[in-house]
């Protein structure tokens, strides 16, 4: 470890850099070189206790929840500027640790900026108080911050995912503890520096990188009122059950297996510019990726003739080099997982149209971008989230069947419908049970409500709907008139 970088000696607890309770450190390994890049301190349960106590005190007694929403909005604006001021450090650091190409890292961080800017004006759109009248009575409906919030995020876009939670939580007047994943936590410590520089009152935010067990301790903590989690459906299920023990509020943003439905009338050159990258972006490690492509049976070969050359021409390589479109997947276990699904797909009888191997690289956790054709909806590769650059092309015989296939998984996060007639496309989109769906395009729109149907999650993030996840509603009843 002597020639590697020590990013931080301390943890960010209650707005201050504090010596950790143990000397445990998280080693960060490069997915490109497979060498240790450096380390950050690992939080333990005693650090969680300190952070929850600080957040509790700041919520119960401090100024933050008592400031006006507009005053908090000004702080949000300052945080956004401080975050953006650190892009030169954050963007390459995320690329180095996770292997996402620089352009992707830039786009993720730009999303983070948008979330802070959006949070700065949320109070102008949200209703924190309103008069209510009913038969025989009148009163006030007030929306109050839910309390101490624990946020847990994965590694695939940490600053953006953290901002999507912390910005509305702070705008609501909550206090927050962030637990980033042990893979690639450095940029979240840079986010902590930005929060510190913007000047939040004592106790309001903590950032504690740690693993799963410490995460369970945090979500089970009696001092935590609300949990906002992004990650796998398996972990979400566990976290929801832990929250259930004490009826803690919970928002879940989980996995996906999103479908693109291509109608029979639309030329492929109107489809592929958005469809193709939506399958392999960030090596497929995006929850909303379009990993199932549903195509009329008679158009499958036409689609493959157009899509395979795109996949085969992708610049795969070092994500730190400008122009690279596909880097490695983030971790060795992630590559093992993707490769095991490629084997499963072959055994299930799907046909590899391209990819399926490791590219010729000396080092790094690379997987060739892979297209399976002739996939049936009952196959595991059509049902389970792979989280790698692997898409399944599923032929269908009617739009009704396509809708049934699109709805035929446990997930419902994103999707797309491609049809020449946008009215027909909208009618199809309305039948797909999913949180966001594009017409003749695909986008993860994070400044509008984002979240999942079914096992893709619970609740919404983004905009006033996301703010609502951090508010409780109280009716104050006035005494009867005279
Ligand atoms: P993961 O669920 O293994 O881990 C995510 C985070 O949860 C990490 O910080 C981890 O330490 C923590 N964690 C895991 N188990 C926990 C437990 N029992 N208690 C408390 N904390 C726990 O997921 P991952 O492999 O890091 O990330 C990939 C997954 O995240 C994919 O399924 C992807 O679809 C999902 N994801 C969803 C969204 C969304 O908005 N819906 C966004 C990004 C990623």
JSON list of N, CA and C in Angstrom, two decimals, residues 357-415:
[
{"chain": "A", "resi": 357, "resn": "UNK", "atom": "N", "xyz": [-17.34, -13.15, -25.30]},
{"chain": "A", "resi": 357, "resn": "UNK", "atom": "CA", "xyz": [-15.99, -13.51, -24.85]},
{"chain": "A", "resi": 357, "resn": "UNK", "atom": "C", "xyz": [-15.37, -12.34, -24.09]},
{"chain": "A", "resi": 358, "resn": "UNK", "atom": "N", "xyz": [-14.12, -12.59, -23.63]},
{"chain": "A", "resi": 358, "resn": "UNK", "atom": "CA", "xyz": [-13.36, -11.45, -23.10]},
{"chain": "A", "resi": 358, "resn": "UNK", "atom": "C", "xyz": [-12.63, -10.79, -24.27]},
{"chain": "A", "resi": 359, "resn": "UNK", "atom": "N", "xyz": [-12.61, -9.45, -24.34]},
{"chain": "A", "resi": 359, "resn": "UNK", "atom": "CA", "xyz": [-11.82, -8.84, -25.40]},
{"chain": "A", "resi": 359, "resn": "UNK", "atom": "C", "xyz": [-10.33, -9.06, -25.13]},
{"chain": "A", "resi": 360, "resn": "UNK", "atom": "N", "xyz": [-9.51, -8.91, -26.17]},
{"chain": "A", "resi": 360, "resn": "UNK", "atom": "CA", "xyz": [-8.07, -9.16, -26.01]},
{"chain": "A", "resi": 360, "resn": "UNK", "atom": "C", "xyz": [-7.42, -7.98, -25.28]},
{"chain": "A", "resi": 361, "resn": "UNK", "atom": "N", "xyz": [-7.48, -8.00, -23.96]},
{"chain": "A", "resi": 361, "resn": "UNK", "atom": "CA", "xyz": [-6.82, -6.97, -23.17]},
{"chain": "A", "resi": 361, "resn": "UNK", "atom": "C", "xyz": [-5.89, -7.70, -22.20]},
{"chain": "A", "resi": 362, "resn": "UNK", "atom": "N", "xyz": [-4.74, -7.08, -21.90]},
{"chain": "A", "resi": 362, "resn": "UNK", "atom": "CA", "xyz": [-3.80, -7.74, -20.98]},
{"chain": "A", "resi": 362, "resn": "UNK", "atom": "C", "xyz": [-4.36, -7.82, -19.57]},
{"chain": "A", "resi": 363, "resn": "UNK", "atom": "N", "xyz": [-5.02, -6.78, -19.18]},
{"chain": "A", "resi": 363, "resn": "UNK", "atom": "CA", "xyz": [-5.51, -6.67, -17.80]},
{"chain": "A", "resi": 363, "resn": "UNK", "atom": "C", "xyz": [-6.89, -6.02, -17.81]},
{"chain": "A", "resi": 364, "resn": "UNK", "atom": "N", "xyz": [-7.56, -6.10, -16.70]},
{"chain": "A", "resi": 364, "resn": "UNK", "atom": "CA", "xyz": [-8.83, -5.39, -16.55]},
{"chain": "A", "resi": 364, "resn": "UNK", "atom": "C", "xyz": [-10.01, -6.32, -16.71]},
{"chain": "A", "resi": 365, "resn": "UNK", "atom": "N", "xyz": [-11.14, -5.91, -16.09]},
{"chain": "A", "resi": 365, "resn": "UNK", "atom": "CA", "xyz": [-12.33, -6.76, -16.03]},
{"chain": "A", "resi": 365, "resn": "UNK", "atom": "C", "xyz": [-13.27, -6.44, -17.19]},
{"chain": "A", "resi": 366, "resn": "UNK", "atom": "N", "xyz": [-12.78, -6.75, -18.38]},
{"chain": "A", "resi": 366, "resn": "UNK", "atom": "CA", "xyz": [-13.54, -6.41, -19.60]},
{"chain": "A", "resi": 366, "resn": "UNK", "atom": "C", "xyz": [-14.42, -7.59, -20.02]},
{"chain": "A", "resi": 367, "resn": "UNK", "atom": "N", "xyz": [-15.55, -7.24, -20.62]},
{"chain": "A", "resi": 367, "resn": "UNK", "atom": "CA", "xyz": [-16.43, -8.23, -21.24]},
{"chain": "A", "resi": 367, "resn": "UNK", "atom": "C", "xyz": [-16.81, -7.67, -22.61]},
{"chain": "A", "resi": 368, "resn": "UNK", "atom": "N", "xyz": [-16.79, -8.50, -23.65]},
{"chain": "A", "resi": 368, "resn": "UNK", "atom": "CA", "xyz": [-17.22, -8.00, -24.96]},
{"chain": "A", "resi": 368, "resn": "UNK", "atom": "C", "xyz": [-18.70, -7.60, -24.89]},
{"chain": "A", "resi": 369, "resn": "UNK", "atom": "N", "xyz": [-19.05, -6.49, -25.57]},
{"chain": "A", "resi": 369, "resn": "UNK", "atom": "CA", "xyz": [-20.49, -6.18, -25.67]},
{"chain": "A", "resi": 369, "resn": "UNK", "atom": "C", "xyz": [-21.18, -7.32, -26.42]},
{"chain": "A", "resi": 370, "resn": "UNK", "atom": "N", "xyz": [-22.26, -7.80, -25.84]},
{"chain": "A", "resi": 370, "resn": "UNK", "atom": "CA", "xyz": [-22.84, -9.08, -26.28]},
{"chain": "A", "resi": 370, "resn": "UNK", "atom": "C", "xyz": [-24.32, -8.92, -26.62]},
{"chain": "A", "resi": 371, "resn": "UNK", "atom": "N", "xyz": [-24.71, -9.51, -27.75]},
{"chain": "A", "resi": 371, "resn": "UNK", "atom": "CA", "xyz": [-26.14, -9.54, -28.13]},
{"chain": "A", "resi": 371, "resn": "UNK", "atom": "C", "xyz": [-26.57, -10.99, -28.24]},
{"chain": "A", "resi": 372, "resn": "UNK", "atom": "N", "xyz": [-27.60, -11.35, -27.46]},
{"chain": "A", "resi": 372, "resn": "UNK", "atom": "CA", "xyz": [-28.25, -12.64, -27.64]},
{"chain": "A", "resi": 372, "resn": "UNK", "atom": "C", "xyz": [-29.47, -12.45, -28.55]},
{"chain": "A", "resi": 373, "resn": "UNK", "atom": "N", "xyz": [-29.65, -13.36, -29.52]},
{"chain": "A", "resi": 373, "resn": "UNK", "atom": "CA", "xyz": [-30.84, -13.33, -30.39]},
{"chain": "A", "resi": 373, "resn": "UNK", "atom": "C", "xyz": [-31.68, -14.57, -30.11]},
{"chain": "A", "resi": 374, "resn": "UNK", "atom": "N", "xyz": [-32.90, -14.58, -30.67]},
{"chain": "A", "resi": 374, "resn": "UNK", "atom": "CA", "xyz": [-33.82, -15.72, -30.48]},
{"chain": "A", "resi": 374, "resn": "UNK", "atom": "C", "xyz": [-34.03, -16.03, -29.00]},
{"chain": "A", "resi": 375, "resn": "UNK", "atom": "N", "xyz": [-34.11, -14.98, -28.21]},
{"chain": "A", "resi": 375, "resn": "UNK", "atom": "CA", "xyz": [-34.33, -15.17, -26.76]},
{"chain": "A", "resi": 375, "resn": "UNK", "atom": "C", "xyz": [-35.83, -15.35, -26.53]},
{"chain": "A", "resi": 376, "resn": "UNK", "atom": "N", "xyz": [-36.16, -16.30, -25.66]},
{"chain": "A", "resi": 376, "resn": "UNK", "atom": "CA", "xyz": [-37.56, -16.47, -25.23]},
{"chain": "A", "resi": 376, "resn": "UNK", "atom": "C", "xyz": [-37.74, -15.82, -23.87]},
{"chain": "A", "resi": 377, "resn": "UNK", "atom": "N", "xyz": [-38.94, -15.31, -23.62]},
{"chain": "A", "resi": 377, "resn": "UNK", "atom": "CA", "xyz": [-39.14, -14.54, -22.39]},
{"chain": "A", "resi": 377, "resn": "UNK", "atom": "C", "xyz": [-39.02, -15.39, -21.11]},
{"chain": "A", "resi": 378, "resn": "UNK", "atom": "N", "xyz": [-39.14, -16.71, -21.24]},
{"chain": "A", "resi": 378, "resn": "UNK", "atom": "CA", "xyz": [-39.01, -17.53, -20.03]},
{"chain": "A", "resi": 378, "resn": "UNK", "atom": "C", "xyz": [-37.54, -17.84, -19.69]},
{"chain": "A", "resi": 379, "resn": "UNK", "atom": "N", "xyz": [-36.60, -17.42, -20.53]},
{"chain": "A", "resi": 379, "resn": "UNK", "atom": "CA", "xyz": [-35.20, -17.69, -20.22]},
{"chain": "A", "resi": 379, "resn": "UNK", "atom": "C", "xyz": [-34.70, -16.78, -19.08]},
{"chain": "A", "resi": 380, "resn": "UNK", "atom": "N", "xyz": [-33.75, -17.28, -18.31]},
{"chain": "A", "resi": 380, "resn": "UNK", "atom": "CA", "xyz": [-33.24, -16.45, -17.20]},
{"chain": "A", "resi": 380, "resn": "UNK", "atom": "C", "xyz": [-32.59, -15.17, -17.72]},
{"chain": "A", "resi": 381, "resn": "UNK", "atom": "N", "xyz": [-31.92, -15.25, -18.90]},
{"chain": "A", "resi": 381, "resn": "UNK", "atom": "CA", "xyz": [-31.28, -14.01, -19.40]},
{"chain": "A", "resi": 381, "resn": "UNK", "atom": "C", "xyz": [-32.32, -12.97, -19.81]},
{"chain": "A", "resi": 382, "resn": "UNK", "atom": "N", "xyz": [-33.58, -13.37, -19.96]},
{"chain": "A", "resi": 382, "resn": "UNK", "atom": "CA", "xyz": [-34.65, -12.41, -20.28]},
{"chain": "A", "resi": 382, "resn": "UNK", "atom": "C", "xyz": [-35.39, -11.96, -19.02]},
{"chain": "A", "resi": 383, "resn": "UNK", "atom": "N", "xyz": [-35.12, -12.60, -17.90]},
{"chain": "A", "resi": 383, "resn": "UNK", "atom": "CA", "xyz": [-35.85, -12.31, -16.67]},
{"chain": "A", "resi": 383, "resn": "UNK", "atom": "C", "xyz": [-35.01, -11.60, -15.62]},
{"chain": "A", "resi": 384, "resn": "UNK", "atom": "N", "xyz": [-33.70, -11.95, -15.55]},
{"chain": "A", "resi": 384, "resn": "UNK", "atom": "CA", "xyz": [-32.88, -11.50, -14.43]},
{"chain": "A", "resi": 384, "resn": "UNK", "atom": "C", "xyz": [-31.95, -10.36, -14.85]},
{"chain": "A", "resi": 385, "resn": "UNK", "atom": "N", "xyz": [-31.69, -9.46, -13.90]},
{"chain": "A", "resi": 385, "resn": "UNK", "atom": "CA", "xyz": [-30.81, -8.34, -14.19]},
{"chain": "A", "resi": 385, "resn": "UNK", "atom": "C", "xyz": [-29.37, -8.83, -14.25]},
{"chain": "A", "resi": 386, "resn": "UNK", "atom": "N", "xyz": [-28.69, -8.55, -15.38]},
{"chain": "A", "resi": 386, "resn": "UNK", "atom": "CA", "xyz": [-27.30, -9.03, -15.54]},
{"chain": "A", "resi": 386, "resn": "UNK", "atom": "C", "xyz": [-26.32, -7.95, -15.09]},
{"chain": "A", "resi": 387, "resn": "UNK", "atom": "N", "xyz": [-26.64, -6.68, -15.35]},
{"chain": "A", "resi": 387, "resn": "UNK", "atom": "CA", "xyz": [-25.80, -5.54, -14.99]},
{"chain": "A", "resi": 387, "resn": "UNK", "atom": "C", "xyz": [-24.43, -5.62, -15.67]},
{"chain": "A", "resi": 388, "resn": "UNK", "atom": "N", "xyz": [-24.48, -5.83, -16.97]},
{"chain": "A", "resi": 388, "resn": "UNK", "atom": "CA", "xyz": [-23.28, -5.86, -17.81]},
{"chain": "A", "resi": 388, "resn": "UNK", "atom": "C", "xyz": [-23.71, -5.55, -19.24]},
{"chain": "A", "resi": 389, "resn": "UNK", "atom": "N", "xyz": [-22.74, -5.50, -20.18]},
{"chain": "A", "resi": 389, "resn": "UNK", "atom": "CA", "xyz": [-23.07, -5.09, -21.55]},
{"chain": "A", "resi": 389, "resn": "UNK", "atom": "C", "xyz": [-23.68, -6.24, -22.37]},
{"chain": "A", "resi": 390, "resn": "UNK", "atom": "N", "xyz": [-24.81, -6.75, -21.92]},
{"chain": "A", "resi": 390, "resn": "UNK", "atom": "CA", "xyz": [-25.44, -7.92, -22.54]},
{"chain": "A", "resi": 390, "resn": "UNK", "atom": "C", "xyz": [-26.92, -7.60, -22.79]},
{"chain": "A", "resi": 391, "resn": "UNK", "atom": "N", "xyz": [-27.35, -7.66, -24.06]},
{"chain": "A", "resi": 391, "resn": "UNK", "atom": "CA", "xyz": [-28.78, -7.43, -24.34]},
{"chain": "A", "resi": 391, "resn": "UNK", "atom": "C", "xyz": [-29.39, -8.68, -24.95]},
{"chain": "A", "resi": 392, "resn": "UNK", "atom": "N", "xyz": [-30.70, -8.83, -24.74]},
{"chain": "A", "resi": 392, "resn": "UNK", "atom": "CA", "xyz": [-31.45, -9.96, -25.28]},
{"chain": "A", "resi": 392, "resn": "UNK", "atom": "C", "xyz": [-32.44, -9.45, -26.31]},
{"chain": "A", "resi": 393, "resn": "UNK", "atom": "N", "xyz": [-32.36, -9.99, -27.52]},
{"chain": "A", "resi": 393, "resn": "UNK", "atom": "CA", "xyz": [-33.34, -9.65, -28.57]},
{"chain": "A", "resi": 393, "resn": "UNK", "atom": "C", "xyz": [-34.42, -10.73, -28.54]},
{"chain": "A", "resi": 394, "resn": "UNK", "atom": "N", "xyz": [-35.66, -10.28, -28.31]},
{"chain": "A", "resi": 394, "resn": "UNK", "atom": "CA", "xyz": [-36.78, -11.21, -28.14]},
{"chain": "A", "resi": 394, "resn": "UNK", "atom": "C", "xyz": [-37.78, -10.97, -29.27]},
{"chain": "A", "resi": 395, "resn": "UNK", "atom": "N", "xyz": [-37.97, -11.93, -30.18]},
{"chain": "A", "resi": 395, "resn": "UNK", "atom": "CA", "xyz": [-38.95, -11.72, -31.25]},
{"chain": "A", "resi": 395, "resn": "UNK", "atom": "C", "xyz": [-40.38, -11.89, -30.76]},
{"chain": "A", "resi": 396, "resn": "UNK", "atom": "N", "xyz": [-41.32, -11.09, -31.34]},
{"chain": "A", "resi": 396, "resn": "UNK", "atom": "CA", "xyz": [-42.74, -11.24, -30.99]},
{"chain": "A", "resi": 396, "resn": "UNK", "atom": "C", "xyz": [-43.58, -11.27, -32.26]},
{"chain": "A", "resi": 397, "resn": "UNK", "atom": "N", "xyz": [-44.84, -11.77, -32.11]},
{"chain": "A", "resi": 397, "resn": "UNK", "atom": "CA", "xyz": [-45.73, -11.92, -33.26]},
{"chain": "A", "resi": 397, "resn": "UNK", "atom": "C", "xyz": [-46.87, -10.91, -33.29]},
{"chain": "A", "resi": 398, "resn": "UNK", "atom": "N", "xyz": [-47.09, -10.19, -32.21]},
{"chain": "A", "resi": 398, "resn": "UNK", "atom": "CA", "xyz": [-48.14, -9.15, -32.22]},
{"chain": "A", "resi": 398, "resn": "UNK", "atom": "C", "xyz": [-47.80, -8.14, -31.13]},
{"chain": "A", "resi": 399, "resn": "UNK", "atom": "N", "xyz": [-48.36, -6.94, -31.24]},
{"chain": "A", "resi": 399, "resn": "UNK", "atom": "CA", "xyz": [-48.10, -5.91, -30.21]},
{"chain": "A", "resi": 399, "resn": "UNK", "atom": "C", "xyz": [-48.63, -6.38, -28.85]},
{"chain": "A", "resi": 400, "resn": "UNK", "atom": "N", "xyz": [-49.78, -7.09, -28.86]},
{"chain": "A", "resi": 400, "resn": "UNK", "atom": "CA", "xyz": [-50.29, -7.60, -27.58]},
{"chain": "A", "resi": 400, "resn": "UNK", "atom": "C", "xyz": [-49.26, -8.51, -26.92]},
{"chain": "A", "resi": 401, "resn": "UNK", "atom": "N", "xyz": [-48.64, -9.36, -27.74]},
{"chain": "A", "resi": 401, "resn": "UNK", "atom": "CA", "xyz": [-47.62, -10.26, -27.17]},
{"chain": "A", "resi": 401, "resn": "UNK", "atom": "C", "xyz": [-46.42, -9.44, -26.68]},
{"chain": "A", "resi": 402, "resn": "UNK", "atom": "N", "xyz": [-46.04, -8.40, -27.43]},
{"chain": "A", "resi": 402, "resn": "UNK", "atom": "CA", "xyz": [-44.89, -7.57, -27.02]},
{"chain": "A", "resi": 402, "resn": "UNK", "atom": "C", "xyz": [-45.16, -6.93, -25.66]},
{"chain": "A", "resi": 403, "resn": "UNK", "atom": "N", "xyz": [-46.39, -6.42, -25.46]},
{"chain": "A", "resi": 403, "resn": "UNK", "atom": "CA", "xyz": [-46.73, -5.78, -24.18]},
{"chain": "A", "resi": 403, "resn": "UNK", "atom": "C", "xyz": [-46.68, -6.83, -23.06]},
{"chain": "A", "resi": 404, "resn": "UNK", "atom": "N", "xyz": [-47.19, -8.02, -23.38]},
{"chain": "A", "resi": 404, "resn": "UNK", "atom": "CA", "xyz": [-47.17, -9.10, -22.37]},
{"chain": "A", "resi": 404, "resn": "UNK", "atom": "C", "xyz": [-45.73, -9.46, -21.99]},
{"chain": "A", "resi": 405, "resn": "UNK", "atom": "N", "xyz": [-44.85, -9.51, -23.00]},
{"chain": "A", "resi": 405, "resn": "UNK", "atom": "CA", "xyz": [-43.43, -9.82, -22.71]},
{"chain": "A", "resi": 405, "resn": "UNK", "atom": "C", "xyz": [-42.82, -8.68, -21.89]},
{"chain": "A", "resi": 406, "resn": "UNK", "atom": "N", "xyz": [-43.08, -7.43, -22.32]},
{"chain": "A", "resi": 406, "resn": "UNK", "atom": "CA", "xyz": [-42.50, -6.27, -21.61]},
{"chain": "A", "resi": 406, "resn": "UNK", "atom": "C", "xyz": [-42.92, -6.31, -20.13]},
{"chain": "A", "resi": 407, "resn": "UNK", "atom": "N", "xyz": [-44.17, -6.70, -19.88]},
{"chain": "A", "resi": 407, "resn": "UNK", "atom": "CA", "xyz": [-44.67, -6.73, -18.50]},
{"chain": "A", "resi": 407, "resn": "UNK", "atom": "C", "xyz": [-44.36, -8.05, -17.78]},
{"chain": "A", "resi": 408, "resn": "UNK", "atom": "N", "xyz": [-43.71, -8.97, -18.48]},
{"chain": "A", "resi": 408, "resn": "UNK", "atom": "CA", "xyz": [-43.58, -10.32, -17.95]},
{"chain": "A", "resi": 408, "resn": "UNK", "atom": "C", "xyz": [-42.33, -10.58, -17.12]},
{"chain": "A", "resi": 409, "resn": "UNK", "atom": "N", "xyz": [-41.83, -9.55, -16.42]},
{"chain": "A", "resi": 409, "resn": "UNK", "atom": "CA", "xyz": [-40.73, -9.79, -15.47]},
{"chain": "A", "resi": 409, "resn": "UNK", "atom": "C", "xyz": [-41.15, -9.18, -14.13]},
{"chain": "A", "resi": 410, "resn": "UNK", "atom": "N", "xyz": [-40.30, -9.40, -13.10]},
{"chain": "A", "resi": 410, "resn": "UNK", "atom": "CA", "xyz": [-40.59, -8.82, -11.79]},
{"chain": "A", "resi": 410, "resn": "UNK", "atom": "C", "xyz": [-40.30, -7.33, -11.74]},
{"chain": "A", "resi": 411, "resn": "UNK", "atom": "N", "xyz": [-39.66, -6.81, -12.81]},
{"chain": "A", "resi": 411, "resn": "UNK", "atom": "CA", "xyz": [-39.19, -5.42, -12.78]},
{"chain": "A", "resi": 411, "resn": "UNK", "atom": "C", "xyz": [-40.12, -4.48, -13.53]},
{"chain": "A", "resi": 412, "resn": "UNK", "atom": "N", "xyz": [-39.91, -3.18, -13.37]},
{"chain": "A", "resi": 412, "resn": "UNK", "atom": "CA", "xyz": [-40.67, -2.17, -14.10]},
{"chain": "A", "resi": 412, "resn": "UNK", "atom": "C", "xyz": [-40.07, -0.79, -13.86]},
{"chain": "A", "resi": 413, "resn": "UNK", "atom": "N", "xyz": [-38.85, -0.55, -14.39]},
{"chain": "A", "resi": 413, "resn": "UNK", "atom": "CA", "xyz": [-38.15, 0.70, -14.08]},
{"chain": "A", "resi": 413, "resn": "UNK", "atom": "C", "xyz": [-38.20, 1.69, -15.23]},
{"chain": "A", "resi": 414, "resn": "UNK", "atom": "N", "xyz": [-37.83, 1.23, -16.43]},
{"chain": "A", "resi": 414, "resn": "UNK", "atom": "CA", "xyz": [-37.74, 2.14, -17.57]},
{"chain": "A", "resi": 414, "resn": "UNK", "atom": "C", "xyz": [-38.27, 1.40, -18.80]},
{"chain": "A", "resi": 415, "resn": "UNK", "atom": "N", "xyz": [-38.05, 1.97, -19.98]},
{"chain": "A", "resi": 415, "resn": "UNK", "atom": "CA", "xyz": [-38.52, 1.31, -21.19]},
{"chain": "A", "resi": 415, "resn": "UNK", "atom": "C", "xyz": [-38.58, 2.29, -22.33]}
]
